Coordinates of C-alpha atoms in Angstrom, one line a residue:
Chain B
M1 CA -7.0 -113.2 4.8
H2 CA -7.7 -109.9 2.7
E3 CA -7.0 -111.7 -1.0
E4 CA -9.7 -113.8 -2.5
T5 CA -7.0 -114.3 -5.2
V6 CA -3.6 -112.6 -6.2
Y7 CA -5.2 -110.2 -8.8
D8 CA -8.1 -109.3 -6.3
A9 CA -5.7 -108.1 -3.9
L10 CA -3.6 -106.1 -6.4
D11 CA -6.7 -104.8 -7.8
H12 CA -7.9 -103.9 -4.0
A13 CA -4.1 -102.3 -3.1
H14 CA -5.0 -99.5 -6.1
G15 CA -8.5 -98.7 -5.5
G16 CA -10.0 -100.9 -7.4
E17 CA -8.3 -99.2 -10.6
G18 CA -7.9 -101.3 -13.5
Q19 CA -5.1 -104.1 -13.3
W20 CA -3.8 -103.9 -16.9
A21 CA -2.4 -100.3 -18.8
F22 CA -3.4 -101.5 -22.1
G23 CA -5.3 -104.2 -23.8
T24 CA -3.6 -106.7 -26.1
G25 CA -4.9 -105.3 -29.3
F26 CA -1.8 -103.7 -31.4
D27 CA -2.2 -101.4 -34.5
E28 CA 0.8 -101.1 -36.8
P29 CA 2.7 -97.9 -36.5
L30 CA 0.8 -95.8 -39.4
A31 CA -2.7 -97.3 -38.5
G32 CA -5.3 -94.4 -39.4
V33 CA -3.0 -92.0 -40.7
D34 CA -3.9 -90.9 -44.3
T35 CA -0.6 -92.0 -46.2
T36 CA -1.4 -90.7 -49.2
V37 CA 1.5 -89.1 -50.8
P38 CA 0.9 -85.4 -52.3
T39 CA 1.4 -84.7 -55.8
G40 CA 4.8 -83.8 -57.4
I41 CA 6.5 -86.0 -55.0
D42 CA 8.2 -89.0 -56.4
P43 CA 6.7 -92.3 -53.7
A44 CA 10.0 -94.2 -54.9
D45 CA 12.4 -91.2 -53.6
L46 CA 10.4 -90.6 -50.4
G47 CA 10.7 -94.4 -49.9
A48 CA 14.1 -94.3 -50.6
Y49 CA 14.6 -91.5 -47.9
C50 CA 12.7 -92.9 -45.3
L51 CA 14.6 -96.0 -45.3
M52 CA 18.0 -93.8 -45.2
L53 CA 16.6 -91.9 -41.6
G54 CA 14.8 -95.5 -40.7
D55 CA 17.9 -97.3 -40.8
D56 CA 20.0 -94.9 -39.3
A57 CA 17.5 -95.3 -36.1
L58 CA 17.2 -98.8 -36.1
V59 CA 21.1 -99.2 -36.6
L60 CA 22.0 -97.1 -33.7
C61 CA 19.1 -98.6 -31.1
Q62 CA 20.9 -101.7 -31.6
R63 CA 24.0 -100.4 -30.9
L64 CA 22.7 -98.5 -27.8
T65 CA 21.1 -101.7 -26.8
Q66 CA 24.2 -103.4 -26.4
W67 CA 25.1 -101.7 -23.1
V68 CA 21.8 -102.9 -21.4
T69 CA 23.2 -104.9 -18.5
A70 CA 26.8 -103.8 -19.2
A71 CA 26.5 -99.9 -18.4
P72 CA 28.0 -97.8 -15.6
E73 CA 25.6 -97.0 -13.6
L74 CA 21.7 -98.7 -13.4
E75 CA 20.3 -94.9 -14.1
E76 CA 22.6 -95.1 -17.5
E77 CA 21.3 -98.4 -18.2
V78 CA 17.7 -97.0 -17.9
A79 CA 18.8 -94.0 -20.2
L80 CA 20.5 -96.0 -23.0
A81 CA 17.3 -97.8 -23.5
N82 CA 15.1 -95.1 -23.6
C83 CA 17.2 -93.3 -26.1
G84 CA 17.4 -97.2 -27.8
L85 CA 13.5 -97.2 -27.3
D86 CA 12.9 -93.5 -29.1
L87 CA 15.1 -94.5 -32.1
L88 CA 13.2 -97.7 -32.6
G89 CA 9.8 -96.0 -32.7
Q90 CA 11.3 -93.5 -35.0
A91 CA 12.7 -96.0 -37.1
R92 CA 9.5 -98.5 -36.8
L93 CA 7.5 -95.1 -38.0
L94 CA 10.0 -94.2 -41.1
L95 CA 10.2 -98.1 -42.4
A96 CA 6.5 -97.9 -42.3
R97 CA 6.0 -94.8 -44.1
A98 CA 8.7 -96.4 -46.7
G99 CA 6.3 -99.9 -46.8
S100 CA 3.4 -97.6 -47.2
V101 CA 4.9 -96.2 -50.5
G102 CA 5.6 -99.3 -52.1
V103 CA 9.5 -99.3 -51.5
L104 CA 9.9 -102.4 -49.8
G105 CA 13.4 -103.7 -51.9
R106 CA 13.7 -107.5 -52.3
S107 CA 12.1 -108.1 -48.7
R108 CA 8.7 -108.3 -49.7
A109 CA 9.6 -111.3 -51.5
L110 CA 11.1 -113.3 -48.6
A111 CA 8.6 -112.3 -46.2
T112 CA 5.2 -113.8 -46.1
D113 CA 2.1 -111.6 -46.4
S114 CA 1.4 -111.3 -42.7
I115 CA 4.3 -109.8 -41.8
P116 CA 4.0 -106.2 -41.5
D117 CA 6.2 -103.7 -43.7
E118 CA 8.0 -102.3 -40.6
D119 CA 9.3 -106.3 -40.5
A120 CA 9.7 -106.9 -43.9
L121 CA 11.8 -104.3 -44.2
A122 CA 14.2 -104.5 -40.8
Y123 CA 14.1 -108.3 -41.1
F124 CA 14.5 -109.3 -44.9
R125 CA 16.7 -106.9 -46.5
D126 CA 20.6 -108.3 -47.3
V127 CA 23.1 -106.0 -46.0
D128 CA 23.4 -103.8 -49.1
E129 CA 20.1 -102.9 -49.4
F130 CA 20.5 -101.0 -45.7
R131 CA 20.9 -97.4 -46.3
N132 CA 22.4 -96.0 -43.0
S133 CA 25.0 -93.6 -42.4
L134 CA 28.7 -95.4 -41.5
L135 CA 28.4 -93.4 -38.4
V136 CA 25.6 -95.4 -36.4
E137 CA 27.2 -99.0 -37.5
A138 CA 30.6 -98.4 -35.9
P139 CA 31.2 -100.5 -32.7
N140 CA 30.3 -99.1 -29.4
G141 CA 33.9 -98.7 -28.3
D142 CA 33.7 -98.0 -24.7
F143 CA 31.7 -95.9 -23.3
G144 CA 33.5 -92.7 -23.8
Q145 CA 33.2 -93.2 -27.7
T146 CA 29.8 -94.3 -27.2
V147 CA 28.6 -91.2 -25.9
V148 CA 30.7 -89.1 -28.1
R149 CA 29.1 -91.1 -31.3
L150 CA 25.4 -90.6 -29.6
L151 CA 26.3 -87.1 -29.2
V152 CA 27.1 -86.8 -33.1
A153 CA 24.5 -88.4 -34.1
S154 CA 21.8 -87.1 -32.1
T155 CA 23.6 -83.4 -33.1
W156 CA 22.9 -84.6 -36.6
R157 CA 19.7 -86.0 -36.9
L158 CA 18.4 -83.2 -34.2
A159 CA 19.2 -80.8 -37.3
L160 CA 17.6 -82.4 -39.4
F161 CA 14.4 -83.6 -37.9
A162 CA 13.9 -80.1 -36.5
R163 CA 14.1 -78.6 -40.4
L164 CA 11.7 -81.4 -41.2
R165 CA 9.1 -80.5 -39.3
E166 CA 8.1 -78.5 -42.4
S167 CA 8.5 -81.3 -44.9
R168 CA 5.8 -81.3 -47.7
D169 CA 5.2 -84.8 -46.5
P170 CA 2.7 -84.8 -43.9
V171 CA 3.6 -87.7 -42.3
L172 CA 7.1 -87.7 -42.5
A173 CA 6.8 -83.8 -41.0
A174 CA 4.7 -85.5 -38.2
I175 CA 7.5 -88.3 -37.4
A176 CA 9.8 -85.8 -37.4
A177 CA 7.9 -83.2 -34.8
K178 CA 7.5 -86.6 -32.5
G179 CA 11.3 -86.7 -33.2
V180 CA 12.5 -83.7 -32.2
P181 CA 11.9 -83.5 -28.4
E182 CA 13.4 -87.2 -28.2
L183 CA 16.4 -86.4 -29.9
T184 CA 16.9 -82.8 -28.0
Y185 CA 16.8 -85.3 -25.0
H186 CA 19.4 -87.7 -26.2
R187 CA 22.1 -85.1 -27.6
D188 CA 21.7 -83.6 -24.0
H189 CA 22.2 -86.5 -22.1
A190 CA 25.5 -87.4 -24.8
A191 CA 26.6 -84.0 -24.1
R192 CA 26.6 -83.7 -20.8
W193 CA 28.7 -87.5 -20.6
V194 CA 31.1 -85.4 -22.9
L195 CA 31.7 -82.9 -20.4
R196 CA 32.0 -85.3 -17.3
L197 CA 34.4 -87.3 -19.3
G198 CA 36.7 -85.1 -21.2
D199 CA 37.0 -82.7 -18.0
G200 CA 36.6 -85.2 -15.3
T201 CA 40.1 -87.4 -14.7
P202 CA 43.4 -88.0 -16.8
E203 CA 42.1 -91.2 -17.9
S204 CA 38.4 -90.3 -18.9
H205 CA 39.8 -87.0 -20.8
R206 CA 42.5 -89.4 -22.8
R207 CA 39.6 -92.0 -23.4
S208 CA 36.9 -89.5 -24.5
Q209 CA 39.5 -87.9 -26.6
A210 CA 40.5 -91.3 -28.2
G211 CA 36.6 -91.8 -28.6
V212 CA 36.4 -88.1 -30.6
D213 CA 39.4 -88.9 -32.9
A214 CA 37.6 -92.6 -33.4
V215 CA 34.2 -91.0 -34.6
W216 CA 35.5 -87.8 -36.2
P217 CA 36.1 -89.9 -39.7
L218 CA 32.9 -90.8 -39.7
L219 CA 31.5 -87.2 -40.1
A220 CA 32.7 -87.3 -43.8
D221 CA 30.0 -89.7 -44.6
L222 CA 27.0 -87.3 -43.6
F223 CA 27.2 -84.3 -45.3
T224 CA 26.6 -85.3 -48.9
A225 CA 23.4 -85.1 -50.8
T226 CA 22.7 -88.4 -52.9
D227 CA 20.5 -87.9 -55.6
V228 CA 17.2 -88.7 -53.9
E229 CA 17.9 -86.2 -51.4
T230 CA 18.6 -83.8 -53.9
R231 CA 15.3 -84.3 -55.5
L232 CA 13.7 -84.1 -52.9
T233 CA 14.8 -81.3 -51.1
A234 CA 14.0 -79.4 -54.5
A235 CA 10.4 -80.7 -53.8
G236 CA 10.0 -79.6 -50.1
V237 CA 10.2 -82.8 -48.8
A238 CA 13.8 -83.2 -47.4
V239 CA 16.5 -81.5 -46.1
D240 CA 20.3 -80.9 -47.7
P241 CA 22.4 -82.8 -45.7
A242 CA 24.8 -80.0 -46.5
D243 CA 22.6 -77.4 -45.0
V244 CA 22.7 -78.9 -41.3
R245 CA 27.0 -78.8 -41.8
D246 CA 27.2 -75.6 -40.1
E247 CA 25.1 -75.8 -37.2
V248 CA 26.5 -79.8 -36.4
R249 CA 30.0 -78.5 -36.4
D250 CA 29.1 -75.2 -34.2
V251 CA 27.3 -77.6 -31.8
L252 CA 30.1 -80.1 -31.6
T253 CA 32.7 -77.5 -31.3
L254 CA 31.1 -75.7 -28.5
V255 CA 30.7 -78.9 -26.4
L256 CA 33.8 -80.9 -27.1
E257 CA 35.7 -77.1 -25.9
R258 CA 33.7 -76.9 -22.8
A259 CA 34.7 -80.3 -22.2
T260 CA 38.8 -79.4 -22.7
L261 CA 39.2 -81.8 -25.4
T262 CA 40.6 -81.2 -28.7
V263 CA 38.4 -80.7 -31.7
P264 CA 40.3 -82.4 -34.7
A265 CA 40.2 -81.3 -38.3
W266 CA 37.0 -81.5 -40.3
P267 CA 37.1 -84.6 -42.2
A268 CA 37.5 -84.4 -46.4
E269 CA 33.7 -84.7 -47.3
Q270 CA 32.9 -87.6 -49.7
P271 CA 29.7 -88.8 -50.9
S272 CA 28.1 -91.0 -48.4
R273 CA 28.9 -95.1 -48.6
G274 CA 26.4 -95.6 -46.3
R275 CA 23.3 -94.0 -48.5
A276 CA 25.1 -96.1 -51.4
G277 CA 24.6 -99.2 -49.2
Q278 CA 28.6 -100.0 -48.9
H279 CA 29.2 -100.9 -45.3
G280 CA 31.6 -102.7 -42.9
P281 CA 31.6 -106.1 -42.1
E282 CA 29.9 -104.4 -38.7
L283 CA 26.9 -103.9 -40.1
T284 CA 27.0 -107.5 -41.2
A285 CA 27.4 -108.6 -37.8
L286 CA 24.8 -106.6 -36.6
L287 CA 22.5 -107.6 -38.9
A288 CA 23.2 -111.2 -38.3
D289 CA 21.7 -110.7 -34.6
L290 CA 18.9 -108.7 -35.5
Q291 CA 17.9 -111.2 -38.4
G292 CA 18.9 -114.5 -37.4
L293 CA 15.3 -115.6 -35.7
A294 CA 12.8 -113.8 -37.9
R295 CA 14.6 -115.3 -41.4
E296 CA 14.9 -118.8 -39.4
H297 CA 11.3 -118.7 -39.0
P298 CA 9.7 -117.0 -42.3
A299 CA 6.2 -118.2 -42.1
A300 CA 5.8 -117.1 -38.2
T301 CA 4.2 -114.1 -37.0
W302 CA 5.1 -113.0 -33.8
Chain A
M1 CA 39.1 -75.4 23.0
S2 CA 36.1 -78.0 24.2
A3 CA 33.4 -78.8 22.1
P4 CA 30.2 -77.4 23.0
T5 CA 27.8 -79.2 25.7
L6 CA 24.3 -80.5 24.2
D7 CA 21.7 -80.5 26.3
R8 CA 21.0 -84.3 25.1
P9 CA 17.6 -85.7 25.8
A10 CA 17.6 -88.4 28.2
A11 CA 18.1 -92.4 26.5
P12 CA 14.9 -93.4 25.5
D13 CA 14.1 -96.7 27.5
E14 CA 14.7 -99.3 25.0
A15 CA 12.0 -101.7 26.5
A16 CA 9.7 -98.9 25.9
L17 CA 10.4 -98.3 22.2
Q18 CA 10.3 -102.3 21.7
A19 CA 6.7 -102.0 22.9
Q20 CA 6.0 -99.2 20.7
F21 CA 7.9 -101.4 17.8
D22 CA 5.2 -104.3 18.8
A23 CA 2.2 -102.1 19.2
T24 CA 2.7 -100.6 15.7
I25 CA 3.1 -104.4 14.1
A26 CA 0.2 -105.4 16.2
A27 CA -2.3 -103.2 15.2
D28 CA -1.3 -103.6 11.5
H29 CA 0.4 -100.4 10.5
R30 CA 3.7 -99.4 9.0
I31 CA 7.0 -98.7 10.2
E32 CA 8.5 -95.6 8.7
P33 CA 12.5 -94.8 8.2
R34 CA 12.9 -92.9 11.4
D35 CA 11.0 -95.3 13.2
W36 CA 13.0 -97.2 16.1
M37 CA 13.3 -101.1 15.0
P38 CA 15.0 -103.7 16.5
E39 CA 18.5 -104.3 15.0
A40 CA 17.4 -108.5 13.9
Y41 CA 14.2 -106.4 11.9
R42 CA 16.6 -103.6 10.5
K43 CA 19.1 -106.6 9.2
G44 CA 16.6 -109.1 7.6
L45 CA 14.4 -106.4 5.7
V46 CA 17.9 -105.1 4.5
R47 CA 18.8 -108.7 3.3
Q48 CA 15.3 -109.4 2.0
I49 CA 15.4 -106.0 0.3
A50 CA 18.8 -106.8 -1.5
Q51 CA 18.3 -109.9 -2.6
H52 CA 14.8 -108.8 -4.3
A53 CA 16.8 -105.7 -5.8
H54 CA 19.7 -108.4 -7.2
S55 CA 16.9 -110.4 -8.1
E56 CA 15.6 -107.8 -10.4
I57 CA 18.7 -106.6 -11.9
I58 CA 20.2 -110.2 -13.0
G59 CA 16.9 -110.8 -14.1
M60 CA 17.5 -108.3 -16.9
Q61 CA 20.0 -110.5 -18.5
P62 CA 18.4 -113.8 -19.3
E63 CA 15.4 -111.9 -21.3
G64 CA 18.6 -109.0 -22.1
D65 CA 20.0 -111.7 -23.9
W66 CA 16.9 -111.8 -26.7
L67 CA 17.0 -108.1 -27.5
L68 CA 19.7 -107.9 -30.1
A69 CA 17.3 -110.4 -31.8
A70 CA 13.7 -110.2 -31.0
P71 CA 12.1 -111.6 -34.4
S72 CA 9.5 -108.4 -34.8
L73 CA 10.3 -104.4 -34.0
R74 CA 7.0 -104.4 -31.9
R75 CA 8.3 -107.4 -29.9
K76 CA 11.6 -105.6 -29.2
A77 CA 10.0 -102.4 -28.4
I78 CA 8.0 -104.4 -26.0
L79 CA 11.0 -106.1 -24.6
L80 CA 13.4 -102.9 -24.6
A81 CA 10.7 -101.7 -22.6
K82 CA 10.5 -104.6 -19.6
V83 CA 14.1 -105.0 -19.1
Q84 CA 14.0 -101.2 -18.6
D85 CA 11.2 -101.6 -16.0
E86 CA 13.3 -104.4 -14.0
A87 CA 16.4 -101.9 -13.7
G88 CA 13.7 -99.5 -12.5
H89 CA 12.1 -101.9 -10.4
G90 CA 16.3 -102.7 -9.0
M91 CA 16.6 -98.8 -8.2
Y92 CA 13.4 -98.2 -6.4
L93 CA 14.8 -100.9 -4.4
Y94 CA 18.3 -100.3 -3.3
S95 CA 16.4 -97.0 -2.4
A96 CA 14.3 -98.7 0.0
A97 CA 17.0 -100.8 1.3
E98 CA 19.1 -97.2 1.5
T99 CA 16.3 -96.0 4.0
L100 CA 17.2 -98.6 6.2
G101 CA 21.2 -97.4 6.1
A102 CA 22.5 -99.6 3.7
D103 CA 24.2 -98.4 0.7
R104 CA 23.6 -99.3 -3.2
A105 CA 27.3 -99.7 -3.9
D106 CA 28.0 -101.7 -1.0
L107 CA 24.9 -104.1 -1.5
T108 CA 26.1 -104.5 -5.7
D109 CA 29.6 -105.4 -4.1
K110 CA 28.0 -107.7 -1.8
L111 CA 26.1 -109.6 -5.1
I112 CA 29.5 -109.8 -6.8
E113 CA 31.1 -111.3 -4.1
R114 CA 28.0 -113.6 -3.9
K115 CA 27.9 -112.5 -0.3
Q116 CA 23.8 -111.9 -1.0
K117 CA 21.8 -114.1 -3.0
Y118 CA 19.4 -113.5 -5.7
S119 CA 16.8 -115.2 -7.0
S120 CA 18.1 -118.4 -8.4
I121 CA 15.2 -118.7 -11.4
F122 CA 17.3 -116.4 -13.3
N123 CA 20.4 -118.8 -13.3
Y124 CA 19.0 -120.7 -15.8
P125 CA 19.2 -119.9 -19.7
T126 CA 16.9 -118.6 -22.2
L127 CA 17.3 -121.2 -25.3
T128 CA 14.3 -119.7 -27.7
Y129 CA 12.5 -117.0 -27.7
A130 CA 9.1 -118.8 -26.1
D131 CA 11.4 -118.5 -23.2
V132 CA 10.8 -114.7 -23.3
G133 CA 7.1 -115.4 -22.9
V134 CA 7.2 -118.2 -20.9
I135 CA 9.1 -115.5 -18.2
G136 CA 6.5 -113.0 -18.4
W137 CA 3.8 -115.6 -17.6
L138 CA 5.2 -118.2 -15.2
V139 CA 8.3 -116.3 -13.5
D140 CA 6.7 -112.9 -13.6
G141 CA 3.4 -114.5 -12.3
A142 CA 5.0 -116.6 -9.3
A143 CA 6.9 -113.3 -8.6
I144 CA 3.9 -111.7 -8.5
C145 CA 2.2 -114.1 -5.8
N146 CA 4.9 -113.7 -4.1
Q147 CA 5.1 -109.8 -4.3
V148 CA 1.3 -108.9 -3.8
P149 CA 1.1 -109.7 -0.5
L150 CA 4.2 -107.4 0.1
C151 CA 2.2 -104.4 -0.7
R152 CA 1.0 -104.8 3.0
S153 CA 4.4 -105.5 4.1
S154 CA 5.0 -103.8 7.8
Y155 CA 7.7 -101.8 6.4
G156 CA 6.3 -98.7 4.8
P157 CA 8.9 -98.1 2.0
Y158 CA 9.2 -101.6 0.9
A159 CA 5.1 -101.9 1.0
R160 CA 5.4 -98.8 -1.2
A161 CA 7.6 -100.0 -3.3
M162 CA 6.2 -103.3 -4.2
I163 CA 3.0 -101.5 -4.9
R164 CA 4.8 -100.1 -8.2
V165 CA 6.8 -103.1 -8.7
C166 CA 3.4 -105.2 -8.8
K167 CA 1.5 -103.1 -11.2
E168 CA 4.5 -103.0 -13.9
E169 CA 4.9 -106.8 -13.1
S170 CA 1.1 -108.0 -13.8
F171 CA 1.3 -105.9 -17.0
H172 CA 4.9 -107.7 -17.9
Q173 CA 3.0 -111.2 -17.4
R174 CA -0.1 -110.3 -19.5
Q175 CA 2.6 -109.1 -22.4
G176 CA 4.3 -112.9 -21.7
Y177 CA 1.0 -114.6 -22.0
E178 CA 0.0 -112.5 -25.1
L179 CA 3.2 -113.2 -26.9
L180 CA 2.7 -117.3 -26.0
M181 CA -0.7 -117.0 -27.2
T182 CA 0.1 -115.5 -30.5
M183 CA 3.1 -118.4 -30.8
M184 CA 0.3 -120.9 -30.3
R185 CA -1.5 -119.9 -33.4
G186 CA 1.5 -119.4 -35.3
T187 CA 3.4 -122.4 -36.8
D188 CA 3.9 -125.7 -35.3
G189 CA 7.7 -125.0 -34.9
Q190 CA 6.3 -122.1 -32.7
R191 CA 3.7 -124.0 -30.8
A192 CA 7.0 -126.8 -30.4
M193 CA 8.9 -123.8 -28.7
V194 CA 6.3 -122.6 -26.6
Q195 CA 5.6 -126.2 -25.1
D196 CA 9.7 -126.8 -24.8
A197 CA 9.9 -123.6 -23.1
V198 CA 7.3 -124.6 -20.6
D199 CA 8.5 -127.9 -20.0
R200 CA 12.1 -126.3 -19.0
W201 CA 10.3 -123.5 -16.8
W202 CA 7.7 -125.4 -14.7
W203 CA 9.9 -126.9 -11.9
P204 CA 12.0 -124.0 -11.4
S205 CA 8.9 -121.6 -11.3
L206 CA 7.7 -123.6 -8.4
M207 CA 10.9 -123.2 -6.8
M208 CA 10.7 -119.4 -6.6
F209 CA 8.5 -119.8 -3.6
G210 CA 11.1 -120.7 -1.7
P211 CA 11.7 -124.0 0.5
P212 CA 8.6 -125.9 1.9
D213 CA 7.6 -124.2 5.5
D214 CA 9.2 -127.0 7.6
D215 CA 12.8 -126.1 5.9
S216 CA 12.8 -122.3 5.4
P217 CA 14.9 -120.6 8.3
N218 CA 13.7 -117.1 8.5
S219 CA 10.4 -117.5 7.5
A220 CA 8.6 -117.4 11.1
Q221 CA 9.9 -114.2 12.1
S222 CA 9.4 -112.3 8.7
M223 CA 5.9 -113.7 9.4
A224 CA 5.6 -112.3 13.0
W225 CA 7.2 -109.3 12.0
G226 CA 4.9 -108.6 9.1
V227 CA 7.1 -108.8 7.0
K228 CA 6.2 -112.0 5.1
R229 CA 2.5 -112.6 5.1
H230 CA 2.0 -116.3 3.8
S231 CA 4.1 -119.3 4.0
N232 CA 6.1 -120.2 1.1
D233 CA 3.8 -123.7 0.2
E234 CA 0.8 -121.4 0.8
L235 CA 2.0 -119.0 -2.1
R236 CA 3.0 -121.9 -4.3
Q237 CA -0.3 -123.8 -4.0
R238 CA -2.0 -120.2 -5.2
F239 CA 0.0 -120.1 -7.9
V240 CA -0.5 -123.4 -9.3
D241 CA -4.1 -123.4 -8.6
M242 CA -4.0 -119.7 -10.9
T243 CA -1.7 -121.2 -13.3
V244 CA -3.6 -124.7 -14.6
P245 CA -6.3 -122.8 -16.1
Q246 CA -4.4 -120.3 -18.1
A247 CA -2.2 -123.1 -19.5
A248 CA -5.5 -125.2 -20.6
V249 CA -6.4 -122.0 -22.6
L250 CA -3.0 -121.6 -23.8
G251 CA -3.0 -125.3 -25.3
V252 CA 0.2 -126.9 -23.6
T253 CA 0.8 -129.4 -21.0
L254 CA 2.3 -128.6 -17.9
P255 CA 5.1 -131.3 -17.0
D256 CA 3.7 -133.0 -14.1
P257 CA 1.9 -136.2 -14.1
E258 CA 0.5 -136.0 -10.7
L259 CA -1.3 -132.6 -11.4
A260 CA -4.8 -133.3 -10.7
L261 CA -7.8 -131.4 -9.1
D262 CA -8.7 -132.8 -5.6
P263 CA -12.6 -132.3 -6.2
D264 CA -12.7 -132.1 -2.1
T265 CA -10.4 -128.7 -1.9
G266 CA -11.1 -128.1 -5.1
R267 CA -7.3 -126.7 -5.3
Y268 CA -4.9 -128.7 -7.7
R269 CA -2.3 -131.5 -5.8
F270 CA 1.1 -131.7 -7.5
G271 CA 4.0 -133.4 -7.8
A272 CA 7.1 -133.7 -5.6
I273 CA 10.0 -131.0 -6.0
D274 CA 13.1 -131.8 -6.9
W275 CA 14.9 -129.5 -4.2
T276 CA 18.3 -131.0 -4.7
E277 CA 18.4 -128.8 -8.2
F278 CA 17.1 -126.1 -6.2
K279 CA 19.8 -126.6 -3.7
Q280 CA 22.3 -127.0 -6.4
V281 CA 21.5 -123.9 -8.2
L282 CA 21.3 -121.6 -5.2
A283 CA 24.8 -123.4 -3.7
G284 CA 26.3 -121.6 -7.5
N285 CA 26.3 -124.6 -9.4
G286 CA 23.1 -123.5 -11.9
P287 CA 24.2 -123.4 -15.7
C288 CA 24.6 -119.7 -15.7
N289 CA 25.6 -118.5 -12.3
D290 CA 28.6 -117.7 -13.3
E291 CA 27.8 -115.7 -16.3
R292 CA 25.3 -113.8 -14.7
I293 CA 28.0 -113.0 -11.8
A294 CA 30.6 -112.1 -14.5
R295 CA 28.7 -109.7 -16.6
R296 CA 27.7 -107.2 -13.3
R297 CA 31.2 -107.6 -12.5
A298 CA 32.2 -106.5 -16.0
A299 CA 29.6 -103.6 -15.9
R300 CA 31.3 -102.5 -12.6
D301 CA 34.8 -102.8 -13.3
D302 CA 35.0 -102.1 -16.9
N303 CA 33.6 -98.6 -16.3
A304 CA 35.2 -97.8 -13.1
W305 CA 36.7 -95.1 -15.0
V306 CA 33.3 -93.5 -15.8
T307 CA 32.2 -93.4 -12.2
E308 CA 35.6 -91.6 -11.0
A309 CA 35.2 -89.0 -13.9
A310 CA 31.5 -88.6 -13.1
T311 CA 32.7 -87.9 -9.0
A312 CA 35.9 -85.7 -10.1
Y313 CA 33.6 -83.5 -12.7
A314 CA 31.2 -83.3 -9.5
G315 CA 33.8 -82.1 -7.4
K316 CA 35.1 -79.6 -10.0
H317 CA 31.8 -78.2 -10.5
A318 CA 30.4 -78.1 -7.0

């Protein structure tokens, strides 16, 4: 018998290399990072902006996660979980950044001190304090609608993040730089599915066109700057969402036309309801799932 | 027009092939996909590997039920990555089965039609977040005990798949234990959750090693072929011996009043397992059997149009 214990055997099977990939100590996302806010930047604005971008990522992560154990192929379960994990990583960094500049809303009063900022913000804000766009909170629909929404969301976010790499806030710039290759993959993955479905069978064409028609009105929520974005754009920190409109429209048009789908008329843009905390009942339900357990045990650490 | 005549090599002598196979097994070398193998060896391996792959895929569900509700973003990231690993293990194992001539779609159909089994442990519900930790500690721990010897399985692709699977399972086990340690250091409510989860999962974990040796229909042949390396009871005993000290460190009680160290052997004696329950769950009457299969059926059927579209698109753009 080769094995003294199963763990020795495991080690033996790998020529003695370490059995555990990582230790069990974990730092908060921004541990070791200089989080000083550069002069001339309003910390409250910066925090509010990080919440917008962080909430978009967190909410879309929840939506993508709903496909795990329900996707068309195992490869797709892995791929959508990957996109979700990337977005979760972005959310954690952005919420931690918001916390580092003191933007915690009412959450700090509800969460105990031992809960990190990212969790205080994710779990202890109410629905009207969430600043995500309406695009990401809409329910998944079928797989066709899901990949259309992922295409729109990743195209839009990639356009923003590519520009945010030049942000005057070095933390935000670093988060954006990390996110760009991730979002490039998400956009590519979604675009390939839109091509397959649009130009696949009559049924997949019909379903993906229905997905486009369902998602398209949500574009109205994306391109009008809030006051916070206007001030931060002037300060060299943020991107005016209107500046990425043409790029987003060009990319989406290119993909949809190649997929033999009809590009609907551009919706009438309006001030963002999501950024103002005006959400649909779907977000309330999503947050009930997300926050329920943490709120049941407010004194617990996990 | 007649087909061209090919010069075929003389049909190899089956007895000689069998002798070569037997010699490979006897020398503890690996059988590879292109090697001749007895049909029963091939069939038995497909059965075992498919059952293992199905277990990974069904095993995504009990923990996956907590993905949306994980109580911190760090725990959510850990759990999402773990469930993703399980999908990867499933794919890896289906590929190993495909080297034996099986087809993943066909195996999936057999799972959904209940013609092939998966580990019955995944038919129990996950009632609290402590279950996520206990599954990592006990269920993945038991799986590791079962699987580490399979890294030396006589069938090469299976053995190699198991090396990677075991590495990741070990990581999962450590993560589960770390979650439980954190919860045990937390509130009274959290400690109660951990103890309750241990109480519910302990006996099903012991059942993961399969029926006792004197009632295990496929074991003897699998051992002779080097597909399986240790008996069910031997592996179960190792698991108990390994786990009891870990439970002490954690500060939980294992729900077995007969559990005691045997001073003569240095091993732990444990109480009798309720095999009636095991057989009920295996027969499809566990708490979640229907739900687990229904979810795989829905994933296949509700999305059939997606797979058809991908095939049609590939045909158009070949």
